[in-house]
């Protein structure tokens, strides 16, 4: 019984995006959801507003979405890899 394997041709790599979320007065904002758009991959900011989002994706440009109750949802484009 032959087995066929397919590859997209792009090697996925591991990345960790780290940051700190603060309000207009530079106060930390805990509980902000940080998600890679179009996926279920995400994390939440901690009490000091910091977050670490671990990703396994092919190099490229992606959109990170930041959302929290009481705040306007923000999006940020990031380029990973070469």
GROMACS .gro file of C-alpha atoms in nm:
model
   82
    1UNK     CA    1   0.000   0.000   0.000
    2UNK     CA    2   0.177   0.320  -0.114
    3UNK     CA    3   0.161   0.632   0.099
    4UNK     CA    4   0.164   0.979  -0.051
    5UNK     CA    5   0.290   1.283   0.135
    6UNK     CA    6   0.238   1.639   0.031
    7UNK     CA    7   0.429   1.948   0.137
    8UNK     CA    8   0.344   2.311   0.079
    9UNK     CA    9   0.711   2.383   0.009
   10UNK     CA   10   0.738   2.634   0.293
   11UNK     CA   11   0.904   2.524   0.613
   12UNK     CA   12   0.723   2.636   0.922
   13UNK     CA   13   0.927   2.799   1.192
   14UNK     CA   14   0.869   2.879   1.557
   15UNK     CA   15   0.842   3.241   1.667
   16UNK     CA   16   0.753   3.411   1.994
   17UNK     CA   17   0.611   3.762   1.983
   18UNK     CA   18   0.648   3.948   2.312
   19UNK     CA   19   0.509   4.284   2.410
   20UNK     CA   20   0.342   4.498   2.672
   21UNK     CA   21  -0.003   4.648   2.633
   22UNK     CA   22  -0.064   4.987   2.795
   23UNK     CA   23  -0.341   5.244   2.782
   24UNK     CA   24  -0.311   5.612   2.687
   25UNK     CA   25  -0.172   5.690   3.036
   26UNK     CA   26   0.091   5.414   2.999
   27UNK     CA   27  -0.090   5.198   3.255
   28UNK     CA   28  -0.078   4.820   3.192
   29UNK     CA   29  -0.392   4.659   3.049
   30UNK     CA   30  -0.438   4.301   3.174
   31UNK     CA   31  -0.671   4.050   3.008
   32UNK     CA   32  -0.625   4.167   2.649
   33UNK     CA   33  -0.675   3.886   2.398
   34UNK     CA   34  -0.387   3.868   2.147
   35UNK     CA   35  -0.462   3.647   1.844
   36UNK     CA   36  -0.309   3.565   1.506
   37UNK     CA   37  -0.588   3.668   1.266
   38UNK     CA   38  -0.768   3.378   1.103
   39UNK     CA   39  -0.654   3.122   1.362
   40UNK     CA   40  -0.730   3.007   1.714
   41UNK     CA   41  -0.370   3.078   1.814
   42UNK     CA   42  -0.365   3.335   2.087
   43UNK     CA   43  -0.282   3.439   2.440
   44UNK     CA   44  -0.389   3.691   2.703
   45UNK     CA   45  -0.193   3.978   2.856
   46UNK     CA   46  -0.096   3.936   3.221
   47UNK     CA   47  -0.145   4.170   3.516
   48UNK     CA   48   0.147   4.387   3.408
   49UNK     CA   49   0.018   4.406   3.048
   50UNK     CA   50   0.285   4.175   2.908
   51UNK     CA   51   0.219   3.890   2.667
   52UNK     CA   52   0.408   3.619   2.479
   53UNK     CA   53   0.244   3.474   2.167
   54UNK     CA   54   0.407   3.153   2.041
   55UNK     CA   55   0.355   3.076   1.672
   56UNK     CA   56   0.456   2.799   1.435
   57UNK     CA   57   0.409   2.944   1.086
   58UNK     CA   58   0.586   2.987   0.753
   59UNK     CA   59   0.783   3.309   0.714
   60UNK     CA   60   0.560   3.590   0.593
   61UNK     CA   61   0.344   3.885   0.693
   62UNK     CA   62   0.065   3.830   0.944
   63UNK     CA   63  -0.189   4.035   1.135
   64UNK     CA   64  -0.206   4.030   1.513
   65UNK     CA   65  -0.542   4.132   1.665
   66UNK     CA   66  -0.565   4.287   2.013
   67UNK     CA   67  -0.909   4.300   2.176
   68UNK     CA   68  -1.052   4.370   2.520
   69UNK     CA   69  -1.385   4.476   2.664
   70UNK     CA   70  -1.401   4.854   2.693
   71UNK     CA   71  -1.127   4.916   2.435
   72UNK     CA   72  -1.125   4.955   2.058
   73UNK     CA   73  -0.991   4.644   1.883
   74UNK     CA   74  -0.649   4.710   1.731
   75UNK     CA   75  -0.463   4.526   1.454
   76UNK     CA   76  -0.091   4.521   1.384
   77UNK     CA   77   0.093   4.378   1.085
   78UNK     CA   78   0.411   4.181   1.159
   79UNK     CA   79   0.664   4.024   0.923
   80UNK     CA   80   0.826   3.704   1.042
   81UNK     CA   81   1.135   3.543   0.890
   82UNK     CA   82   1.326   3.652   0.584
   0.00000   0.00000   0.00000
